[in-house]
One Martini backbone bead per residue (centre of mass of N, CA, C, O) as a GRO file, in nm:
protein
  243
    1UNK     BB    1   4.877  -2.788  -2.267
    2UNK     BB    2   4.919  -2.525  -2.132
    3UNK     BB    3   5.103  -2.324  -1.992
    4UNK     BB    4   5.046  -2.338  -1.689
    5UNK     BB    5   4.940  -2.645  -1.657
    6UNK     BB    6   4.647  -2.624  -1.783
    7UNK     BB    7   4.464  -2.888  -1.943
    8UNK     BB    8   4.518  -3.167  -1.965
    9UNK     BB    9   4.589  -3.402  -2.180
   10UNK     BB   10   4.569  -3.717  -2.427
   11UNK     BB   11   4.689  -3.783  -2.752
   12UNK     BB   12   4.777  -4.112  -2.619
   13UNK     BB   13   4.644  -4.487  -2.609
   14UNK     BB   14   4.921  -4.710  -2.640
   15UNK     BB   15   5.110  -4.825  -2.388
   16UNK     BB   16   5.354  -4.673  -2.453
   17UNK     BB   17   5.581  -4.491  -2.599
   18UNK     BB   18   5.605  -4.128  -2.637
   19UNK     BB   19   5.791  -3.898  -2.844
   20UNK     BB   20   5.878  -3.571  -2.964
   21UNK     BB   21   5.708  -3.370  -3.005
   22UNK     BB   22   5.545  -3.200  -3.340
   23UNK     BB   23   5.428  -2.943  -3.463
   24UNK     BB   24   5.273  -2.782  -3.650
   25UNK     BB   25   5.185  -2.488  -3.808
   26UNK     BB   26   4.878  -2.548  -3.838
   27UNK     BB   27   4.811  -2.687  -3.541
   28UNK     BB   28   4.668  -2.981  -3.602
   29UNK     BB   29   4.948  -3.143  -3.584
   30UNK     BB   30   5.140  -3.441  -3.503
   31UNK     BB   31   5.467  -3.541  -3.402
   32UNK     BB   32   5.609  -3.868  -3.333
   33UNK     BB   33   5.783  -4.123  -3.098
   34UNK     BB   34   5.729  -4.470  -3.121
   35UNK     BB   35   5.718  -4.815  -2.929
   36UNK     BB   36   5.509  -4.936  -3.054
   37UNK     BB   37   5.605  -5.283  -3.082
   38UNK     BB   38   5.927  -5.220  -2.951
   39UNK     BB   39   5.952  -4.976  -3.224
   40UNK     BB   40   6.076  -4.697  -3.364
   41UNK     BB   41   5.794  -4.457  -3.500
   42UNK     BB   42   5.686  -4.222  -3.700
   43UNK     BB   43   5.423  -4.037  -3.638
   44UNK     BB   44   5.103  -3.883  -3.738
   45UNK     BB   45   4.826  -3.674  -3.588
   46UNK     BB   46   4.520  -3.557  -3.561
   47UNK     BB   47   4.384  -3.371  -3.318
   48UNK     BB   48   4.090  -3.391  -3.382
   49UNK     BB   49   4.029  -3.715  -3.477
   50UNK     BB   50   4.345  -3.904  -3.398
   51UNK     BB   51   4.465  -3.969  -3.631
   52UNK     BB   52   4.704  -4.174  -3.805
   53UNK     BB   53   5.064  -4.215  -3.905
   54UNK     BB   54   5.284  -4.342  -4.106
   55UNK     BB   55   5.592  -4.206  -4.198
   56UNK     BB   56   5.815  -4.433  -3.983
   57UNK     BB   57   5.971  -4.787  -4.048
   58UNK     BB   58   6.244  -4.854  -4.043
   59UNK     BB   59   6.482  -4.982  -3.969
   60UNK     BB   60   6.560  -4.897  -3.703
   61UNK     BB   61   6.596  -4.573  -3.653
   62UNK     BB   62   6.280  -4.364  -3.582
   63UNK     BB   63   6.345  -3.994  -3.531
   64UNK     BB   64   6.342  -3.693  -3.459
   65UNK     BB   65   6.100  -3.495  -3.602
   66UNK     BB   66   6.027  -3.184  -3.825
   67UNK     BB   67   5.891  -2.951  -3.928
   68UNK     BB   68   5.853  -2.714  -4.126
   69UNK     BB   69   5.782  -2.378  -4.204
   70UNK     BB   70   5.569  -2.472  -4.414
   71UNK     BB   71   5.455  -2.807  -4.426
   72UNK     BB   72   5.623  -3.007  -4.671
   73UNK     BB   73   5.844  -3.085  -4.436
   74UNK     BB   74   6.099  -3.347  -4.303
   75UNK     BB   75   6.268  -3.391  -4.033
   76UNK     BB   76   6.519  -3.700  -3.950
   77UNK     BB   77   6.589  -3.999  -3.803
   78UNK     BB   78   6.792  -4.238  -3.958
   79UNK     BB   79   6.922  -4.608  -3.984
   80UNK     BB   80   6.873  -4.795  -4.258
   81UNK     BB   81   7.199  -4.736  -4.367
   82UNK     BB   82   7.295  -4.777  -4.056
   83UNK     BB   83   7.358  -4.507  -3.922
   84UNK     BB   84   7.245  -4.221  -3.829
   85UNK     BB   85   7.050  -3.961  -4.011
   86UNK     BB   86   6.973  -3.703  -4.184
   87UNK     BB   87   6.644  -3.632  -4.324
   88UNK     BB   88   6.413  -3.557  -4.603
   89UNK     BB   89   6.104  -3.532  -4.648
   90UNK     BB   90   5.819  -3.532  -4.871
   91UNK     BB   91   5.478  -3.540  -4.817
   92UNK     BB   92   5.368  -3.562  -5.037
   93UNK     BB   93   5.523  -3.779  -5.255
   94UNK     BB   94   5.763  -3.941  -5.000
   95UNK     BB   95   6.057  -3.795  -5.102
   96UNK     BB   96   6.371  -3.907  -4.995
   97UNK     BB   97   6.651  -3.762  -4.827
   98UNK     BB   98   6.955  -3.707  -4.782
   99UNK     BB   99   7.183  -3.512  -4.605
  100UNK     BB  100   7.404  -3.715  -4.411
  101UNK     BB  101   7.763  -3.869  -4.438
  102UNK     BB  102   7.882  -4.049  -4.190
  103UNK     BB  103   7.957  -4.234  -3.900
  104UNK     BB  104   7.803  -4.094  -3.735
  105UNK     BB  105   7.526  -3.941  -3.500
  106UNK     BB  106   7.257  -3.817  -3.608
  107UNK     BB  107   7.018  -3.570  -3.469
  108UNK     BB  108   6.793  -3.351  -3.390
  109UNK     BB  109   6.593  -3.191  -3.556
  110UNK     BB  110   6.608  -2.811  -3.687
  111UNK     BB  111   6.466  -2.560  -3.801
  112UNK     BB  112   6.441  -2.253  -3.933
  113UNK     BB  113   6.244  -2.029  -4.006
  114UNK     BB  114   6.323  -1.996  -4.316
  115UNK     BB  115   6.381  -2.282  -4.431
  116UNK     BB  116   6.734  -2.308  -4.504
  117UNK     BB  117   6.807  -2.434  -4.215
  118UNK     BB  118   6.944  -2.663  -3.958
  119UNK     BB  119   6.952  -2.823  -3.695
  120UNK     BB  120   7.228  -3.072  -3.517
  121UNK     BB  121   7.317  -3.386  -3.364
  122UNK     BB  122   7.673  -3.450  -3.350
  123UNK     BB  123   7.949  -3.724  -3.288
  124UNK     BB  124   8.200  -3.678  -3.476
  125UNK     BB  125   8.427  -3.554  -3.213
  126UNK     BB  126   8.239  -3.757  -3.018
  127UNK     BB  127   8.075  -3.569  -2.860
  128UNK     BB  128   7.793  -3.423  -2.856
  129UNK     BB  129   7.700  -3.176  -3.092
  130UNK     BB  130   7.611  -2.852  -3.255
  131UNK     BB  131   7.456  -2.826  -3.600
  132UNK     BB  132   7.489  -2.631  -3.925
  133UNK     BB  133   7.274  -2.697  -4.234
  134UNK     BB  134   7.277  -2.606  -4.587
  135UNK     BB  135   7.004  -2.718  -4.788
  136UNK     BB  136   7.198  -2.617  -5.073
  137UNK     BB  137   7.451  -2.712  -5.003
  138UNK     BB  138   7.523  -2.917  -4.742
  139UNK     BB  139   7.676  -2.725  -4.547
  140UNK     BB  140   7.879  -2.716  -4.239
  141UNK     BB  141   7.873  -2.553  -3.859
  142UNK     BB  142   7.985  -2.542  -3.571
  143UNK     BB  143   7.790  -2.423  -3.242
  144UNK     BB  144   7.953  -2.608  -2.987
  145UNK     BB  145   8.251  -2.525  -2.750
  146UNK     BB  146   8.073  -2.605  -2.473
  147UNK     BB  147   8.203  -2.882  -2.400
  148UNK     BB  148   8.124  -3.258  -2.441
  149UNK     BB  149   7.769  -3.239  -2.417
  150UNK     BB  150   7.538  -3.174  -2.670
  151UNK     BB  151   7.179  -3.106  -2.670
  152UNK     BB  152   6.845  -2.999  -2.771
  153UNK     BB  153   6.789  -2.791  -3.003
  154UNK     BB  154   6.673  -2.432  -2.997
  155UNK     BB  155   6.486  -2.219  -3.164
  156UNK     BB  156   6.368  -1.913  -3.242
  157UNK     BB  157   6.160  -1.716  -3.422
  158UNK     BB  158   6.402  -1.501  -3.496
  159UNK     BB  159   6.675  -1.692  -3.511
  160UNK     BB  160   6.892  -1.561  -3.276
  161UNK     BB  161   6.855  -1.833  -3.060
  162UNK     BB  162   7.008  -2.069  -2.870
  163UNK     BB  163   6.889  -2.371  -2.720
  164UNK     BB  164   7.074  -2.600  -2.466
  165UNK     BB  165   7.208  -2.900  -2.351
  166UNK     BB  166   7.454  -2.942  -2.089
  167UNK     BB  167   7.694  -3.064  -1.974
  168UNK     BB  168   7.770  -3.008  -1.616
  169UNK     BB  169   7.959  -3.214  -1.487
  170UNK     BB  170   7.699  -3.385  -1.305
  171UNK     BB  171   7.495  -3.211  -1.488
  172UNK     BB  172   7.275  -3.051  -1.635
  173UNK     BB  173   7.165  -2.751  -1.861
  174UNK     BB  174   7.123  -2.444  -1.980
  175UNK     BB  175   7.174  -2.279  -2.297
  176UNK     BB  176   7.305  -1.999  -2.463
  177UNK     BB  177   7.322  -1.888  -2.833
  178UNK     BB  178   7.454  -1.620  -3.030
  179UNK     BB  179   7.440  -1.657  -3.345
  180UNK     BB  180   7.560  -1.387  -3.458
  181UNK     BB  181   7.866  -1.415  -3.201
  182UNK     BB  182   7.860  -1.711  -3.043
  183UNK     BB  183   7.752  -1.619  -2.769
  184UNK     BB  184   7.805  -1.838  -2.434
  185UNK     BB  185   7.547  -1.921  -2.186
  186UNK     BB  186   7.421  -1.970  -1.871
  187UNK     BB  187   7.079  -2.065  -1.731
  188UNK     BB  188   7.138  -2.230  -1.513
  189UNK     BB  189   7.113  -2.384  -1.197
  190UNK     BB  190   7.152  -2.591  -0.929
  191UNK     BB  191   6.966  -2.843  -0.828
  192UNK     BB  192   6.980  -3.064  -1.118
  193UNK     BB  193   6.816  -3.140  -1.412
  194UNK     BB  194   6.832  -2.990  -1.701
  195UNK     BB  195   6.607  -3.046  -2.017
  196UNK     BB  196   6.451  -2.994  -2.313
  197UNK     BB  197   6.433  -2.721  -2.484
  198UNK     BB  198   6.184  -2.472  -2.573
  199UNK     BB  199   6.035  -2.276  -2.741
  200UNK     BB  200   5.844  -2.034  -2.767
  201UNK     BB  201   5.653  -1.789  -2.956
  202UNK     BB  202   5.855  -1.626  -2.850
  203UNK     BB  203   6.221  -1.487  -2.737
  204UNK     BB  204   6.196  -1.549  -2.422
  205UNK     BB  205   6.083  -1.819  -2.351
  206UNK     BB  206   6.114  -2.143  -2.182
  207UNK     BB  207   6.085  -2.466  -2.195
  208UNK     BB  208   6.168  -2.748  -1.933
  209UNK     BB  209   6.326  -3.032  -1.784
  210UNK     BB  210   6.296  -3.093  -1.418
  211UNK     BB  211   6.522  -3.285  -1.226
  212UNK     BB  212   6.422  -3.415  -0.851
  213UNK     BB  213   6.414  -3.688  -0.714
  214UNK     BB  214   6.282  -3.846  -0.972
  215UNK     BB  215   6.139  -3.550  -1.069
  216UNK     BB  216   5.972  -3.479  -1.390
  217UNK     BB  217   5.944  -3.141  -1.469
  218UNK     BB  218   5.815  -2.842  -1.551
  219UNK     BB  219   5.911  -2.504  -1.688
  220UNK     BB  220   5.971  -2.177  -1.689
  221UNK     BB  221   6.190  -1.936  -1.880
  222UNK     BB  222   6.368  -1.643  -1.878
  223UNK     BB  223   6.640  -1.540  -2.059
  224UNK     BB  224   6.679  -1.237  -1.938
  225UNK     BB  225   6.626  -1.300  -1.626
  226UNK     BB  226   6.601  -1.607  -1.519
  227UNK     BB  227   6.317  -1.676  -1.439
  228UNK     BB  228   6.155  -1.942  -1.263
  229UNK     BB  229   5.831  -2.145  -1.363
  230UNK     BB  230   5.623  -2.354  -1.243
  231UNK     BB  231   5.394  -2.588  -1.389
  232UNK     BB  232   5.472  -2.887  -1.270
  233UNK     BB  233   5.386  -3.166  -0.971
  234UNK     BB  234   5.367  -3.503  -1.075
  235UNK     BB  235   5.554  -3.589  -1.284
  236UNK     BB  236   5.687  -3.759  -1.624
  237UNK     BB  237   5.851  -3.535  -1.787
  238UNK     BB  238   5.912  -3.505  -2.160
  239UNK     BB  239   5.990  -3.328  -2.453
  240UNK     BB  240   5.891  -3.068  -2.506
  241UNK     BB  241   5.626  -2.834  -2.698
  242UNK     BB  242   5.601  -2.475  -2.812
  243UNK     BB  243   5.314  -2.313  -2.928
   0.00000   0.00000   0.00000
């Protein structure tokens, strides 16, 4: 899909659920997580030829893949040794390497761009909050503690700042937080739930699933702005990835 939401076609036709999308750096394949089989497992797919390939099928939960900024490396999560946990995969020679090691269920993660750090998220507080990982060091940071459920984190392509889903009240909200001072604001607001939002290539605006009468579209927000622009009214959309 384009940004304003024409040119669609589809680039999965296995009657399954598929989520998750996660463009490569040079934009040639996508990984997903797919339920084909009833079992998710995450796939890589070549744009141009379609083929594609199991990258993870472990036992239990295989979710939430993300290229590094280099493309030589995935973080995922998987479940294979008990609870989810976040791993990074080395693509050339298939070396898994965990990363996260607590009774708690880490999440979906997010690279910085520097490719030295990533986001993820973790209830090991209770409620899911989003914590940033030092890949040298494997120290944690936690960045959220407005509200009691945080989720789906992404971060500007000049690492500045981080946006994420936040429960607020009886719906969820999209917020940001100025990474340099931690300061952490609203960005939306009115009926609906806003969710699983995605940075563009620049650092202004942000695509997410905004959901009204049981109908879930995409919009794009200027972050500075906060205005919103529809971009497509036909429903059924859910975690894009915006490169």
């Amino acid at each position: 899909m384009d940004y304003d939401g024409a040119n669609l076609h589809p680039l999965t036709k296995d009657k399954s659920i598929n989520l998750y999308p996660r463009f490569s750096p040079d934009q040639r394949s996508v990984m997903y997580t797919s339920f084909v089989n009833y079992w998710p497992k995450v796939f890589r797919q070549e744009l141009a030829s379609g083929k594609r390939q199991v990258l993870a099928a472990y036992p239990g939960l295989n979710s939430s893949a993300t290229f590094s900024p280099n493309g030589k490396y995935v973080a995922l999560s998987l479940s294979k040794d008990g609870n989810p946990e976040i791993y990074l995969l080395e693509l050339r020679i298939g070396r898994l390497n965990r990363l996260t090691r607590n009774s708690s269920a880490d999440t979906s993660p997010v690279f910085f761009p520097e490719g030295k750090s990533l986001l993820f998220v973790s209830d090991r507080t209770g409620g899911p909050q989003i914590y940033r990982l030092d890949l040298d060091t494997l120290s944690e940071k936690r960045l959220t503690f407005e509200g009691s459920y945080n989720t789906s984190p992404s971060i500007s392509s000049d690492g500045r700042f981080m946006v994420y889903t936040s429960r607020m009240g009886s719906q969820n909200e999209i917020r940001l937080v100025v990474l340099e001072t931690g300061q952490d604001v609203v960005l939306t607001g009115g009926p609906g739930n806003k969710e699983d939002p995605s940075f563009g290539p620049d650092i202004r605006h942000v695509v997410f699933v905004h959901t009204s009468n049981h109908q879930s579209n995409l919009r794009i927000l200027d972050i500075f702005s906060r205005e919103e622009y529809i971009i497509t009214q036909d429903g059924g959309y859910a975690t894009p990835d915006w490169r």
